[in-house]
Amino acid sequence: MPVEELFSQLLEMPGVLARRNEPMARHTPLRVGGRAAIWAVVEDLPAVQGVLKATRAEKVRWRVHWPMEDCIVRESGYQGLILRPGRGFEGAGRRDSGRVWLRAASPWSALTPLTRLTLTRWPGTLGGLFAAGEQSRLKGVGLTMRWLKGRREIERRVDPGEEIPSLKPSEILIEVELDEELPRRVRLRPPPGPGRLFAEPKGGDVGELLLRAGVCGARLRGWQFSDVEPGTVVHLQRDENGQDSKDVLLLARGVAERVKRARGVSLDMRIPIFGVRS
């Protein structure tokens, strides 16, 4: 089978730590999710390139999962490879040019001793921001970004105020170099914290909508919408029958329907959901 053949190859590759049938609940902030057919930590760029070459040859599906990145894997699991960028994708520093840089698997807090930019207080990682499609929150910061596209490294300068390019799922962010100064009157909006299920609707606030619809505190078995942090779902306890992801998705659907009826606003899931439907 392609997955078995790929796994055998990954075990022999330098800079790669591979596991079979790895529970995704060990790696997601919500501590929920089925198993990945292969889970592989790739320590540096050459390791990523070697893994992707073998993955494409075996025609196995794959995706990247960044540290602290929210996602929900159905209990039936993900029948492919999930890549976790490792130490070679971590770190922050200052270049001779005076700009600061942050590698994609590092938390924003790694920049704390280097800059006064408010993004040092953001949750999550740089790679997770791009994976969630939230890169527009950096608009206003001058930056140079580097990413992997196929076998090529791409570099692009983005001036303050320009749109930040999005990356395809098949493209992997490497690092971003940031200007330290923001133009006047530019305020950066922090991304949602872990456990925020819904995307912000246009011109609205998810937390405010949930409060007005009276669904803060709504609960289904081991899951509850927080009444302290509106919009955040809390995992209270694991389901003995292993139906955690089904329960949280059912709760989200019920809350979204209530908000639609009460406030006339449609809510979309922010957290990606993948895996085989059971």
GROMACS .gro file of C-alpha atoms in nm:
model
  278
    1MET     CA    1   0.000   0.000   0.000
    2PRO     CA    2   0.125   0.355  -0.074
    3VAL     CA    3   0.098   0.466   0.291
    4GLU     CA    4   0.299   0.169   0.416
    5GLU     CA    5   0.563   0.218   0.148
    6LEU     CA    6   0.591   0.588   0.228
    7PHE     CA    7   0.620   0.520   0.600
    8SER     CA    8   0.906   0.276   0.539
    9GLN     CA    9   1.091   0.542   0.339
   10LEU     CA   10   1.037   0.811   0.603
   11LEU     CA   11   1.191   0.590   0.872
   12GLU     CA   12   1.519   0.596   0.677
   13MET     CA   13   1.529   0.971   0.610
   14PRO     CA   14   1.760   1.200   0.812
   15GLY     CA   15   1.583   1.477   1.001
   16VAL     CA   16   1.246   1.296   1.001
   17LEU     CA   17   1.060   1.140   1.294
   18ALA     CA   18   0.761   0.940   1.165
   19ARG     CA   19   0.482   0.759   1.348
   20ARG     CA   20   0.195   0.545   1.224
   21ASN     CA   21  -0.165   0.599   1.333
   22GLU     CA   22  -0.082   0.895   1.554
   23PRO     CA   23  -0.379   1.037   1.756
   24MET     CA   24  -0.426   1.400   1.657
   25ALA     CA   25  -0.577   1.469   1.999
   26ARG     CA   26  -0.216   1.480   2.125
   27HIS     CA   27  -0.130   1.775   1.900
   28THR     CA   28  -0.430   2.010   1.884
   29PRO     CA   29  -0.529   2.281   2.135
   30LEU     CA   30  -0.877   2.130   2.174
   31ARG     CA   31  -0.725   1.786   2.248
   32VAL     CA   32  -0.963   1.616   2.007
   33GLY     CA   33  -0.928   1.425   1.684
   34GLY     CA   34  -0.886   1.090   1.516
   35ARG     CA   35  -0.562   0.932   1.398
   36ALA     CA   36  -0.335   1.041   1.117
   37ALA     CA   37  -0.217   0.750   0.900
   38ILE     CA   38   0.133   0.903   0.922
   39TRP     CA   39   0.255   1.182   1.149
   40ALA     CA   40   0.603   1.315   1.069
   41VAL     CA   41   0.813   1.583   1.236
   42VAL     CA   42   1.048   1.735   0.977
   43GLU     CA   43   1.346   1.909   1.135
   44ASP     CA   44   1.461   2.131   0.848
   45LEU     CA   45   1.402   2.233   0.487
   46PRO     CA   46   1.602   1.945   0.327
   47ALA     CA   47   1.394   1.700   0.533
   48VAL     CA   48   1.071   1.862   0.409
   49GLN     CA   49   1.187   1.846   0.049
   50GLY     CA   50   1.282   1.478   0.082
   51VAL     CA   51   0.952   1.387   0.246
   52LEU     CA   52   0.744   1.570  -0.013
   53LYS     CA   53   0.934   1.410  -0.299
   54ALA     CA   54   0.857   1.064  -0.162
   55THR     CA   55   0.497   1.158  -0.078
   56ARG     CA   56   0.426   1.276  -0.432
   57ALA     CA   57   0.589   0.966  -0.579
   58GLU     CA   58   0.361   0.744  -0.371
   59LYS     CA   59   0.059   0.970  -0.443
   60VAL     CA   60  -0.027   1.003  -0.074
   61ARG     CA   61  -0.225   1.308   0.035
   62TRP     CA   62  -0.058   1.541   0.285
   63ARG     CA   63  -0.099   1.863   0.479
   64VAL     CA   64   0.098   2.072   0.726
   65HIS     CA   65  -0.004   2.118   1.089
   66TRP     CA   66   0.172   2.401   1.276
   67PRO     CA   67   0.231   2.401   1.653
   68MET     CA   68  -0.075   2.532   1.842
   69GLU     CA   69  -0.284   2.533   1.522
   70ASP     CA   70  -0.652   2.458   1.575
   71CYS     CA   71  -0.803   2.179   1.367
   72ILE     CA   72  -1.055   1.900   1.409
   73VAL     CA   73  -0.985   1.555   1.268
   74ARG     CA   74  -1.288   1.331   1.253
   75GLU     CA   75  -1.275   1.010   1.459
   76SER     CA   76  -1.243   0.807   1.137
   77GLY     CA   77  -0.902   0.971   1.092
   78TYR     CA   78  -0.694   1.124   0.814
   79GLN     CA   79  -0.575   0.873   0.554
   80GLY     CA   80  -0.257   1.054   0.461
   81LEU     CA   81   0.052   1.231   0.595
   82ILE     CA   82   0.049   1.521   0.841
   83LEU     CA   83   0.373   1.720   0.858
   84ARG     CA   84   0.484   1.905   1.170
   85PRO     CA   85   0.768   2.153   1.100
   86GLY     CA   86   1.038   2.106   1.364
   87ARG     CA   87   1.338   2.288   1.507
   88GLY     CA   88   1.475   2.412   1.177
   89PHE     CA   89   1.153   2.615   1.140
   90GLU     CA   90   1.188   2.776   1.483
   91GLY     CA   91   1.377   3.083   1.596
   92ALA     CA   92   1.383   3.463   1.579
   93GLY     CA   93   1.654   3.724   1.548
   94ARG     CA   94   1.774   4.050   1.399
   95ARG     CA   95   1.944   4.096   1.063
   96ASP     CA   96   2.223   4.339   0.978
   97SER     CA   97   1.961   4.550   0.803
   98GLY     CA   98   1.796   4.614   1.141
   99ARG     CA   99   1.487   4.411   1.055
  100VAL     CA  100   1.369   4.129   1.278
  101TRP     CA  101   1.289   3.782   1.146
  102LEU     CA  102   1.066   3.503   1.270
  103ARG     CA  103   1.061   3.146   1.144
  104ALA     CA  104   0.725   2.994   1.068
  105ALA     CA  105   0.697   2.739   1.352
  106SER     CA  106   0.788   2.991   1.624
  107PRO     CA  107   0.535   3.159   1.852
  108TRP     CA  108   0.503   3.533   1.808
  109SER     CA  109   0.634   3.576   2.163
  110ALA     CA  110   0.980   3.475   2.036
  111LEU     CA  111   1.004   3.834   1.905
  112THR     CA  112   0.945   3.989   2.249
  113PRO     CA  113   1.309   4.088   2.321
  114LEU     CA  114   1.358   4.216   1.965
  115THR     CA  115   1.072   4.454   1.888
  116ARG     CA  116   0.789   4.658   2.033
  117LEU     CA  117   0.540   4.549   1.769
  118THR     CA  118   0.218   4.439   1.939
  119LEU     CA  119   0.215   4.110   1.751
  120THR     CA  120   0.455   3.973   2.014
  121ARG     CA  121   0.141   3.920   2.225
  122TRP     CA  122  -0.049   3.730   1.957
  123PRO     CA  123  -0.145   3.365   2.016
  124GLY     CA  124  -0.016   3.086   1.795
  125THR     CA  125   0.259   3.083   1.535
  126LEU     CA  126   0.345   3.263   1.214
  127GLY     CA  127   0.277   2.951   1.006
  128GLY     CA  128  -0.056   2.899   1.178
  129LEU     CA  129  -0.159   3.256   1.090
  130PHE     CA  130  -0.105   3.192   0.718
  131ALA     CA  131  -0.260   2.843   0.734
  132ALA     CA  132  -0.578   2.995   0.882
  133GLY     CA  133  -0.595   3.257   0.604
  134GLU     CA  134  -0.547   3.535   0.861
  135GLN     CA  135  -0.234   3.687   0.703
  136SER     CA  136  -0.423   4.010   0.623
  137ARG     CA  137  -0.384   4.097   0.992
  138LEU     CA  138  -0.023   4.184   0.909
  139LYS     CA  139  -0.129   4.447   0.655
  140GLY     CA  140   0.054   4.768   0.739
  141VAL     CA  141   0.378   4.595   0.835
  142GLY     CA  142   0.654   4.600   0.576
  143LEU     CA  143   0.784   4.247   0.538
  144THR     CA  144   0.974   3.998   0.326
  145MET     CA  145   0.836   3.644   0.322
  146ARG     CA  146   0.998   3.319   0.215
  147TRP     CA  147   0.812   3.000   0.136
  148LEU     CA  148   0.856   2.663  -0.031
  149LYS     CA  149   0.667   2.603  -0.356
  150GLY     CA  150   0.734   2.260  -0.497
  151ARG     CA  151   1.113   2.233  -0.494
  152ARG     CA  152   1.173   2.609  -0.515
  153GLU     CA  153   1.215   2.868  -0.243
  154ILE     CA  154   1.019   3.184  -0.322
  155GLU     CA  155   1.096   3.525  -0.170
  156ARG     CA  156   0.872   3.829  -0.192
  157ARG     CA  157   0.887   4.179  -0.047
  158VAL     CA  158   0.556   4.331   0.067
  159ASP     CA  159   0.556   4.705   0.137
  160PRO     CA  160   0.343   4.859   0.415
  161GLY     CA  161  -0.021   4.870   0.309
  162GLU     CA  162   0.010   4.612   0.032
  163GLU     CA  163  -0.201   4.298   0.042
  164ILE     CA  164  -0.025   4.002   0.203
  165PRO     CA  165  -0.026   3.710  -0.042
  166SER     CA  166  -0.202   3.393   0.068
  167LEU     CA  167  -0.034   3.056   0.035
  168LYS     CA  168  -0.183   2.741  -0.114
  169PRO     CA  169  -0.206   2.429   0.106
  170SER     CA  170   0.079   2.283  -0.102
  171GLU     CA  171   0.307   2.581  -0.018
  172ILE     CA  172   0.497   2.589   0.311
  173LEU     CA  173   0.598   2.913   0.482
  174ILE     CA  174   0.963   2.927   0.593
  175GLU     CA  175   1.007   3.267   0.759
  176VAL     CA  176   0.910   3.634   0.752
  177GLU     CA  177   1.141   3.934   0.796
  178LEU     CA  178   0.958   4.231   0.949
  179ASP     CA  179   1.013   4.607   0.946
  180GLU     CA  180   1.013   4.734   1.303
  181GLU     CA  181   0.822   5.054   1.237
  182LEU     CA  182   0.451   5.074   1.161
  183PRO     CA  183   0.305   5.359   0.955
  184ARG     CA  184   0.105   5.608   1.159
  185ARG     CA  185  -0.255   5.519   1.239
  186VAL     CA  186  -0.199   5.150   1.160
  187ARG     CA  187  -0.332   4.918   1.430
  188LEU     CA  188  -0.280   4.545   1.404
  189ARG     CA  189  -0.575   4.322   1.490
  190PRO     CA  190  -0.473   4.009   1.682
  191PRO     CA  191  -0.590   3.673   1.547
  192PRO     CA  192  -0.844   3.466   1.742
  193GLY     CA  193  -0.713   3.260   2.030
  194PRO     CA  194  -0.727   2.879   2.040
  195GLY     CA  195  -1.074   2.730   2.065
  196ARG     CA  196  -1.255   3.006   1.871
  197LEU     CA  197  -1.475   2.795   1.647
  198PHE     CA  198  -1.635   3.060   1.426
  199ALA     CA  199  -1.487   3.314   1.186
  200GLU     CA  200  -1.572   3.679   1.242
  201PRO     CA  201  -1.870   3.774   1.022
  202LYS     CA  202  -1.834   4.081   0.805
  203GLY     CA  203  -1.897   4.390   1.013
  204GLY     CA  204  -1.976   4.190   1.326
  205ASP     CA  205  -1.828   4.030   1.635
  206VAL     CA  206  -1.881   3.660   1.708
  207GLY     CA  207  -1.872   3.704   2.084
  208GLU     CA  208  -2.132   3.981   2.076
  209LEU     CA  209  -2.358   3.775   1.848
  210LEU     CA  210  -2.342   3.475   2.080
  211LEU     CA  211  -2.418   3.694   2.381
  212ARG     CA  212  -2.721   3.852   2.216
  213ALA     CA  213  -2.848   3.516   2.091
  214GLY     CA  214  -2.826   3.380   2.445
  215VAL     CA  215  -2.606   3.082   2.361
  216CYS     CA  216  -2.300   3.155   2.576
  217GLY     CA  217  -2.270   2.863   2.814
  218ALA     CA  218  -2.445   2.624   2.573
  219ARG     CA  219  -2.326   2.270   2.640
  220LEU     CA  220  -2.335   1.928   2.477
  221ARG     CA  221  -2.186   1.639   2.672
  222GLY     CA  222  -1.814   1.721   2.718
  223TRP     CA  223  -1.819   2.056   2.532
  224GLN     CA  224  -1.933   2.401   2.636
  225PHE     CA  225  -1.924   2.751   2.489
  226SER     CA  226  -1.754   2.973   2.742
  227ASP     CA  227  -1.959   3.243   2.911
  228VAL     CA  228  -1.635   3.417   3.012
  229GLU     CA  229  -1.471   3.425   2.666
  230PRO     CA  230  -1.769   3.440   2.426
  231GLY     CA  231  -1.700   3.244   2.108
  232THR     CA  232  -1.449   3.006   2.268
  233VAL     CA  233  -1.542   2.641   2.310
  234VAL     CA  234  -1.407   2.450   2.610
  235HIS     CA  235  -1.335   2.076   2.620
  236LEU     CA  236  -1.457   1.974   2.964
  237GLN     CA  237  -1.401   1.601   2.948
  238ARG     CA  238  -1.326   1.329   2.696
  239ASP     CA  239  -1.609   1.111   2.569
  240GLU     CA  240  -1.568   0.748   2.675
  241ASN     CA  241  -1.699   0.634   2.337
  242GLY     CA  242  -1.455   0.851   2.143
  243GLN     CA  243  -1.715   1.077   1.982
  244ASP     CA  244  -1.554   1.406   2.082
  245SER     CA  245  -1.529   1.561   1.737
  246LYS     CA  246  -1.885   1.464   1.646
  247ASP     CA  247  -2.010   1.627   1.964
  248VAL     CA  248  -1.826   1.957   1.918
  249LEU     CA  249  -1.937   1.980   1.554
  250LEU     CA  250  -2.296   1.908   1.655
  251LEU     CA  251  -2.278   2.177   1.924
  252ALA     CA  252  -2.131   2.426   1.673
  253ARG     CA  253  -2.406   2.352   1.423
  254GLY     CA  254  -2.677   2.400   1.685
  255VAL     CA  255  -2.530   2.730   1.805
  256ALA     CA  256  -2.492   2.859   1.448
  257GLU     CA  257  -2.856   2.777   1.374
  258ARG     CA  258  -2.968   2.958   1.689
  259VAL     CA  259  -2.768   3.267   1.595
  260LYS     CA  260  -2.912   3.257   1.242
  261ARG     CA  261  -3.270   3.249   1.375
  262ALA     CA  262  -3.215   3.504   1.652
  263ARG     CA  263  -2.984   3.754   1.477
  264GLY     CA  264  -3.013   3.674   1.105
  265VAL     CA  265  -2.636   3.620   1.071
  266SER     CA  266  -2.472   3.310   0.925
  267LEU     CA  267  -2.160   3.187   1.105
  268ASP     CA  268  -1.885   2.991   0.931
  269MET     CA  269  -1.642   2.756   1.100
  270ARG     CA  270  -1.295   2.903   1.144
  271ILE     CA  271  -1.126   2.578   1.244
  272PRO     CA  272  -1.049   2.342   0.953
  273ILE     CA  273  -1.216   1.999   0.966
  274PHE     CA  274  -1.065   1.709   0.781
  275GLY     CA  275  -1.064   1.331   0.775
  276VAL     CA  276  -1.297   1.066   0.640
  277ARG     CA  277  -1.668   1.112   0.711
  278SER     CA  278  -1.798   0.813   0.906
   0.00000   0.00000   0.00000
